[in-house]
């Protein structure tokens, strides 16, 4: 029986992407295969965390009143690292499932694609997260989601170093799969780090080449909720 280390389980308002404003039941996984320089999420197993089996996590969720919960959000970290665990756990889930992911782990995605409804695909810009170009992996990941007819959008976390080449690559991904792009400025300690005058400029650069683009900051940070 597979096990997974969970950092926290809680209900809150979704503050990102096209499900913003809905109440969700969040399950935060501990592991991650990226080290984004802008990350301010406490997902690591240091401090409080618990190890669950698929059955024990399903039992834990029974303690929540889910009648007013829109969906379950799998977040992290990177939930797809725990694909074997999720295959077992999601068999016991009746609510719609929303996956927040770095959109690079295609093999793991194929294992659970039929068990999820919503996908937030976090496109990693080298200029913002401080790592290598992942666009080829993103393209393959998005094609799988689109073929499976998932409700998916592209989330692009950016700062003032975003390049025209990165913008074009994001637009190519969106056009190929007919997807919405959600632009999200980097936030640190609850504050947007991108200068306000620069935000509409980035949005306009995208919209000059692709219409289906919105700028949405981390609303939960503004509301001061988890």
mmCIF file of C-alpha atoms in Angstrom:
data_model
loop_
_atom_site.group_PDB
_atom_site.id
_atom_site.type_symbol
_atom_site.label_atom_id
_atom_site.label_comp_id
_atom_site.label_asym_id
_atom_site.label_seq_id
_atom_site.Cartn_x
_atom_site.Cartn_y
_atom_site.Cartn_z
ATOM 1 C CA UNK A 1 0.000 0.000 0.000
ATOM 2 C CA UNK A 2 1.460 3.337 -1.050
ATOM 3 C CA UNK A 3 1.891 6.244 1.345
ATOM 4 C CA UNK A 4 2.366 9.985 0.937
ATOM 5 C CA UNK A 5 3.547 12.757 3.212
ATOM 6 C CA UNK A 6 0.997 15.563 3.437
ATOM 7 C CA UNK A 7 1.981 18.992 4.703
ATOM 8 C CA UNK A 8 -1.545 20.223 5.392
ATOM 9 C CA UNK A 9 -5.237 19.738 4.658
ATOM 10 C CA UNK A 10 -7.574 22.710 4.902
ATOM 11 C CA UNK A 11 -10.545 24.463 3.339
ATOM 12 C CA UNK A 12 -10.130 27.929 1.894
ATOM 13 C CA UNK A 13 -10.890 30.177 -1.053
ATOM 14 C CA UNK A 14 -9.057 29.396 -4.268
ATOM 15 C CA UNK A 15 -6.975 32.484 -4.970
ATOM 16 C CA UNK A 16 -5.465 31.676 -8.369
ATOM 17 C CA UNK A 17 -6.547 31.032 -11.933
ATOM 18 C CA UNK A 18 -9.966 30.550 -13.426
ATOM 19 C CA UNK A 19 -11.420 28.862 -10.321
ATOM 20 C CA UNK A 20 -10.618 31.918 -8.201
ATOM 21 C CA UNK A 21 -13.226 32.588 -5.530
ATOM 22 C CA UNK A 22 -14.498 29.030 -5.141
ATOM 23 C CA UNK A 23 -14.228 27.229 -1.802
ATOM 24 C CA UNK A 24 -11.951 24.224 -2.105
ATOM 25 C CA UNK A 25 -10.574 21.490 0.103
ATOM 26 C CA UNK A 26 -6.801 21.748 -0.294
ATOM 27 C CA UNK A 27 -4.414 18.819 0.080
ATOM 28 C CA UNK A 28 -0.803 19.996 0.063
ATOM 29 C CA UNK A 29 1.839 17.393 -0.793
ATOM 30 C CA UNK A 30 5.373 17.772 0.525
ATOM 31 C CA UNK A 31 7.610 16.811 -2.374
ATOM 32 C CA UNK A 32 8.683 19.020 -5.279
ATOM 33 C CA UNK A 33 11.085 18.567 -8.187
ATOM 34 C CA UNK A 34 11.586 22.309 -8.764
ATOM 35 C CA UNK A 35 13.248 24.981 -6.658
ATOM 36 C CA UNK A 36 11.627 28.171 -7.939
ATOM 37 C CA UNK A 37 13.360 31.248 -6.591
ATOM 38 C CA UNK A 38 10.024 33.024 -6.115
ATOM 39 C CA UNK A 39 8.357 30.190 -4.189
ATOM 40 C CA UNK A 40 6.886 31.287 -0.857
ATOM 41 C CA UNK A 41 4.818 28.162 -0.133
ATOM 42 C CA UNK A 42 5.629 26.072 2.906
ATOM 43 C CA UNK A 43 5.316 22.624 1.360
ATOM 44 C CA UNK A 44 8.454 20.966 2.727
ATOM 45 C CA UNK A 45 8.093 18.174 5.298
ATOM 46 C CA UNK A 46 9.951 20.153 7.979
ATOM 47 C CA UNK A 47 7.773 20.746 11.000
ATOM 48 C CA UNK A 48 4.185 19.552 10.915
ATOM 49 C CA UNK A 49 3.310 16.904 8.337
ATOM 50 C CA UNK A 50 1.646 13.501 8.372
ATOM 51 C CA UNK A 51 2.067 10.276 6.419
ATOM 52 C CA UNK A 52 -1.160 8.888 4.961
ATOM 53 C CA UNK A 53 -2.249 5.810 3.095
ATOM 54 C CA UNK A 54 -4.900 6.299 0.429
ATOM 55 C CA UNK A 55 -7.515 4.860 2.779
ATOM 56 C CA UNK A 56 -6.500 6.915 5.808
ATOM 57 C CA UNK A 57 -6.554 10.131 3.766
ATOM 58 C CA UNK A 58 -10.008 9.263 2.435
ATOM 59 C CA UNK A 59 -11.148 8.697 6.012
ATOM 60 C CA UNK A 60 -9.653 12.025 7.094
ATOM 61 C CA UNK A 61 -11.634 13.836 4.404
ATOM 62 C CA UNK A 62 -14.877 12.422 5.795
ATOM 63 C CA UNK A 63 -14.473 14.784 8.751
ATOM 64 C CA UNK A 64 -15.085 17.765 6.430
ATOM 65 C CA UNK A 65 -18.519 19.055 5.502
ATOM 66 C CA UNK A 66 -18.179 18.996 1.721
ATOM 67 C CA UNK A 67 -21.658 20.060 0.673
ATOM 68 C CA UNK A 68 -20.502 23.649 0.079
ATOM 69 C CA UNK A 69 -17.071 22.750 -1.303
ATOM 70 C CA UNK A 70 -16.621 23.196 -5.035
ATOM 71 C CA UNK A 71 -13.730 20.770 -5.506
ATOM 72 C CA UNK A 72 -10.627 19.165 -4.037
ATOM 73 C CA UNK A 73 -7.369 20.907 -4.895
ATOM 74 C CA UNK A 74 -4.219 18.778 -5.107
ATOM 75 C CA UNK A 75 -1.334 21.154 -4.572
ATOM 76 C CA UNK A 76 2.168 21.237 -3.195
ATOM 77 C CA UNK A 77 4.959 20.958 -3.923
ATOM 78 C CA UNK A 78 4.233 18.785 -6.938
ATOM 79 C CA UNK A 79 1.363 16.317 -6.453
ATOM 80 C CA UNK A 80 2.247 14.212 -9.499
ATOM 81 C CA UNK A 81 5.353 12.946 -7.729
ATOM 82 C CA UNK A 82 2.821 10.926 -5.721
ATOM 83 C CA UNK A 83 1.018 9.514 -8.776
ATOM 84 C CA UNK A 84 0.941 5.937 -7.428
ATOM 85 C CA UNK A 85 -0.630 7.187 -4.206
ATOM 86 C CA UNK A 86 -3.115 9.354 -6.116
ATOM 87 C CA UNK A 87 -4.242 6.397 -8.247
ATOM 88 C CA UNK A 88 -5.384 4.684 -5.057
ATOM 89 C CA UNK A 89 -6.695 7.733 -3.239
ATOM 90 C CA UNK A 90 -8.726 9.276 -6.067
ATOM 91 C CA UNK A 91 -10.806 6.101 -6.407
ATOM 92 C CA UNK A 92 -12.408 7.130 -3.108
ATOM 93 C CA UNK A 93 -13.096 10.749 -4.084
ATOM 94 C CA UNK A 94 -16.518 11.945 -5.254
ATOM 95 C CA UNK A 95 -15.866 15.693 -5.523
ATOM 96 C CA UNK A 96 -14.313 17.132 -8.692
ATOM 97 C CA UNK A 97 -10.510 17.181 -8.507
ATOM 98 C CA UNK A 98 -8.351 20.198 -9.358
ATOM 99 C CA UNK A 99 -4.651 19.498 -9.985
ATOM 100 C CA UNK A 100 -2.083 22.265 -9.529
ATOM 101 C CA UNK A 101 1.106 21.171 -11.266
ATOM 102 C CA UNK A 102 4.343 22.306 -12.859
ATOM 103 C CA UNK A 103 3.109 20.564 -16.020
ATOM 104 C CA UNK A 104 6.221 18.537 -16.804
ATOM 105 C CA UNK A 105 5.541 15.004 -15.509
ATOM 106 C CA UNK A 106 3.719 13.424 -18.450
ATOM 107 C CA UNK A 107 4.107 9.768 -17.458
ATOM 108 C CA UNK A 108 2.579 10.427 -14.054
ATOM 109 C CA UNK A 109 -0.179 12.535 -15.595
ATOM 110 C CA UNK A 110 -1.222 9.617 -17.788
ATOM 111 C CA UNK A 111 -1.671 7.504 -14.656
ATOM 112 C CA UNK A 112 -4.377 9.760 -13.182
ATOM 113 C CA UNK A 113 -5.691 11.878 -16.068
ATOM 114 C CA UNK A 114 -9.077 10.161 -16.037
ATOM 115 C CA UNK A 115 -9.526 10.887 -12.314
ATOM 116 C CA UNK A 116 -9.207 14.679 -12.448
ATOM 117 C CA UNK A 117 -11.364 17.435 -13.934
ATOM 118 C CA UNK A 118 -9.406 20.696 -13.647
ATOM 119 C CA UNK A 119 -5.725 21.354 -14.339
ATOM 120 C CA UNK A 120 -3.726 24.448 -13.455
ATOM 121 C CA UNK A 121 -0.591 24.136 -15.590
ATOM 122 C CA UNK A 122 2.149 26.333 -14.153
ATOM 123 C CA UNK A 123 4.405 27.270 -17.058
ATOM 124 C CA UNK A 124 7.921 27.777 -15.766
ATOM 125 C CA UNK A 125 9.599 30.850 -17.232
ATOM 126 C CA UNK A 126 13.391 30.595 -16.878
ATOM 127 C CA UNK A 127 13.499 34.355 -16.266
ATOM 128 C CA UNK A 128 11.238 34.035 -13.212
ATOM 129 C CA UNK A 129 11.864 30.651 -11.617
ATOM 130 C CA UNK A 130 15.612 30.568 -12.246
ATOM 131 C CA UNK A 131 15.901 27.218 -14.023
ATOM 132 C CA UNK A 132 16.063 25.654 -17.470
ATOM 133 C CA UNK A 133 13.603 25.919 -20.367
ATOM 134 C CA UNK A 134 10.727 23.438 -19.907
ATOM 135 C CA UNK A 135 8.563 24.414 -22.875
ATOM 136 C CA UNK A 136 8.899 21.102 -24.740
ATOM 137 C CA UNK A 137 7.772 19.198 -21.636
ATOM 138 C CA UNK A 138 4.944 21.687 -21.123
ATOM 139 C CA UNK A 139 3.787 21.215 -24.722
ATOM 140 C CA UNK A 140 3.576 17.428 -24.358
ATOM 141 C CA UNK A 141 1.794 17.752 -21.002
ATOM 142 C CA UNK A 142 -0.813 20.153 -22.375
ATOM 143 C CA UNK A 143 -1.516 17.972 -25.405
ATOM 144 C CA UNK A 144 -2.349 15.047 -23.093
ATOM 145 C CA UNK A 145 -4.723 17.224 -21.062
ATOM 146 C CA UNK A 146 -6.407 18.624 -24.142
ATOM 147 C CA UNK A 147 -6.833 15.187 -25.724
ATOM 148 C CA UNK A 148 -8.464 14.002 -22.499
ATOM 149 C CA UNK A 149 -10.775 17.067 -22.612
ATOM 150 C CA UNK A 150 -9.784 18.389 -19.227
ATOM 151 C CA UNK A 151 -10.747 21.867 -18.030
ATOM 152 C CA UNK A 152 -7.254 23.333 -18.168
ATOM 153 C CA UNK A 153 -5.620 26.726 -18.171
ATOM 154 C CA UNK A 154 -2.051 27.986 -18.365
ATOM 155 C CA UNK A 155 -0.697 29.902 -15.374
ATOM 156 C CA UNK A 156 2.327 32.090 -16.086
ATOM 157 C CA UNK A 157 4.128 33.462 -13.022
ATOM 158 C CA UNK A 158 6.258 36.379 -14.195
ATOM 159 C CA UNK A 159 8.422 39.243 -13.047
ATOM 160 C CA UNK A 160 9.979 42.193 -14.844
ATOM 161 C CA UNK A 161 12.592 39.954 -16.486
ATOM 162 C CA UNK A 162 10.066 38.195 -18.738
ATOM 163 C CA UNK A 163 11.345 38.115 -22.328
ATOM 164 C CA UNK A 164 9.574 38.497 -25.657
ATOM 165 C CA UNK A 165 10.724 34.978 -26.546
ATOM 166 C CA UNK A 166 9.068 33.579 -23.414
ATOM 167 C CA UNK A 167 5.868 35.451 -24.226
ATOM 168 C CA UNK A 168 5.846 33.985 -27.733
ATOM 169 C CA UNK A 169 6.427 30.458 -26.415
ATOM 170 C CA UNK A 170 3.567 30.780 -23.930
ATOM 171 C CA UNK A 171 1.268 32.043 -26.657
ATOM 172 C CA UNK A 172 2.262 29.144 -28.924
ATOM 173 C CA UNK A 173 1.329 26.687 -26.156
ATOM 174 C CA UNK A 174 -2.026 28.401 -25.658
ATOM 175 C CA UNK A 175 -2.852 28.629 -29.356
ATOM 176 C CA UNK A 176 -1.953 25.005 -30.052
ATOM 177 C CA UNK A 177 -4.359 23.815 -27.353
ATOM 178 C CA UNK A 178 -6.908 26.664 -27.397
ATOM 179 C CA UNK A 179 -6.282 27.512 -23.742
ATOM 180 C CA UNK A 180 -6.669 30.554 -21.539
ATOM 181 C CA UNK A 181 -3.526 32.176 -20.151
ATOM 182 C CA UNK A 182 -3.623 33.514 -16.596
ATOM 183 C CA UNK A 183 -0.787 35.927 -15.884
ATOM 184 C CA UNK A 184 0.265 35.998 -12.234
ATOM 185 C CA UNK A 185 2.862 38.504 -11.022
ATOM 186 C CA UNK A 186 5.420 37.191 -8.562
ATOM 187 C CA UNK A 187 4.326 37.793 -4.960
ATOM 188 C CA UNK A 188 6.617 37.760 -1.926
ATOM 189 C CA UNK A 189 5.477 38.164 1.671
ATOM 190 C CA UNK A 190 1.976 38.962 0.459
ATOM 191 C CA UNK A 191 3.114 41.807 -1.816
ATOM 192 C CA UNK A 192 3.356 41.899 -5.610
ATOM 193 C CA UNK A 193 7.010 42.445 -6.481
ATOM 194 C CA UNK A 194 6.383 43.631 -10.048
ATOM 195 C CA UNK A 195 5.958 47.402 -10.358
ATOM 196 C CA UNK A 196 2.300 48.290 -10.945
ATOM 197 C CA UNK A 197 3.035 50.340 -14.064
ATOM 198 C CA UNK A 198 4.632 47.253 -15.633
ATOM 199 C CA UNK A 199 1.635 44.934 -15.174
ATOM 200 C CA UNK A 200 -0.588 46.357 -17.966
ATOM 201 C CA UNK A 201 2.448 46.453 -20.265
ATOM 202 C CA UNK A 202 2.991 42.699 -19.905
ATOM 203 C CA UNK A 203 -0.729 42.025 -20.346
ATOM 204 C CA UNK A 204 -0.789 44.138 -23.501
ATOM 205 C CA UNK A 205 2.223 42.315 -24.947
ATOM 206 C CA UNK A 206 0.317 39.056 -24.617
ATOM 207 C CA UNK A 207 -2.988 40.450 -25.877
ATOM 208 C CA UNK A 208 -1.433 41.897 -28.998
ATOM 209 C CA UNK A 209 -0.804 38.317 -30.100
ATOM 210 C CA UNK A 210 -3.502 36.307 -28.274
ATOM 211 C CA UNK A 211 -6.908 37.366 -27.009
ATOM 212 C CA UNK A 212 -7.610 34.840 -24.246
ATOM 213 C CA UNK A 213 -5.383 36.280 -21.528
ATOM 214 C CA UNK A 214 -6.186 37.616 -18.045
ATOM 215 C CA UNK A 215 -4.057 39.173 -15.320
ATOM 216 C CA UNK A 216 -4.979 37.793 -11.875
ATOM 217 C CA UNK A 217 -2.725 38.220 -8.816
ATOM 218 C CA UNK A 218 -2.778 35.808 -5.881
ATOM 219 C CA UNK A 219 -6.163 36.861 -4.523
ATOM 220 C CA UNK A 220 -5.873 34.778 -1.351
ATOM 221 C CA UNK A 221 -2.808 36.810 -0.389
ATOM 222 C CA UNK A 222 -4.782 40.025 -0.817
ATOM 223 C CA UNK A 223 -7.637 38.581 1.258
ATOM 224 C CA UNK A 224 -5.167 37.326 3.871
ATOM 225 C CA UNK A 225 -6.488 33.761 3.819
ATOM 226 C CA UNK A 226 -4.573 30.497 3.471
#
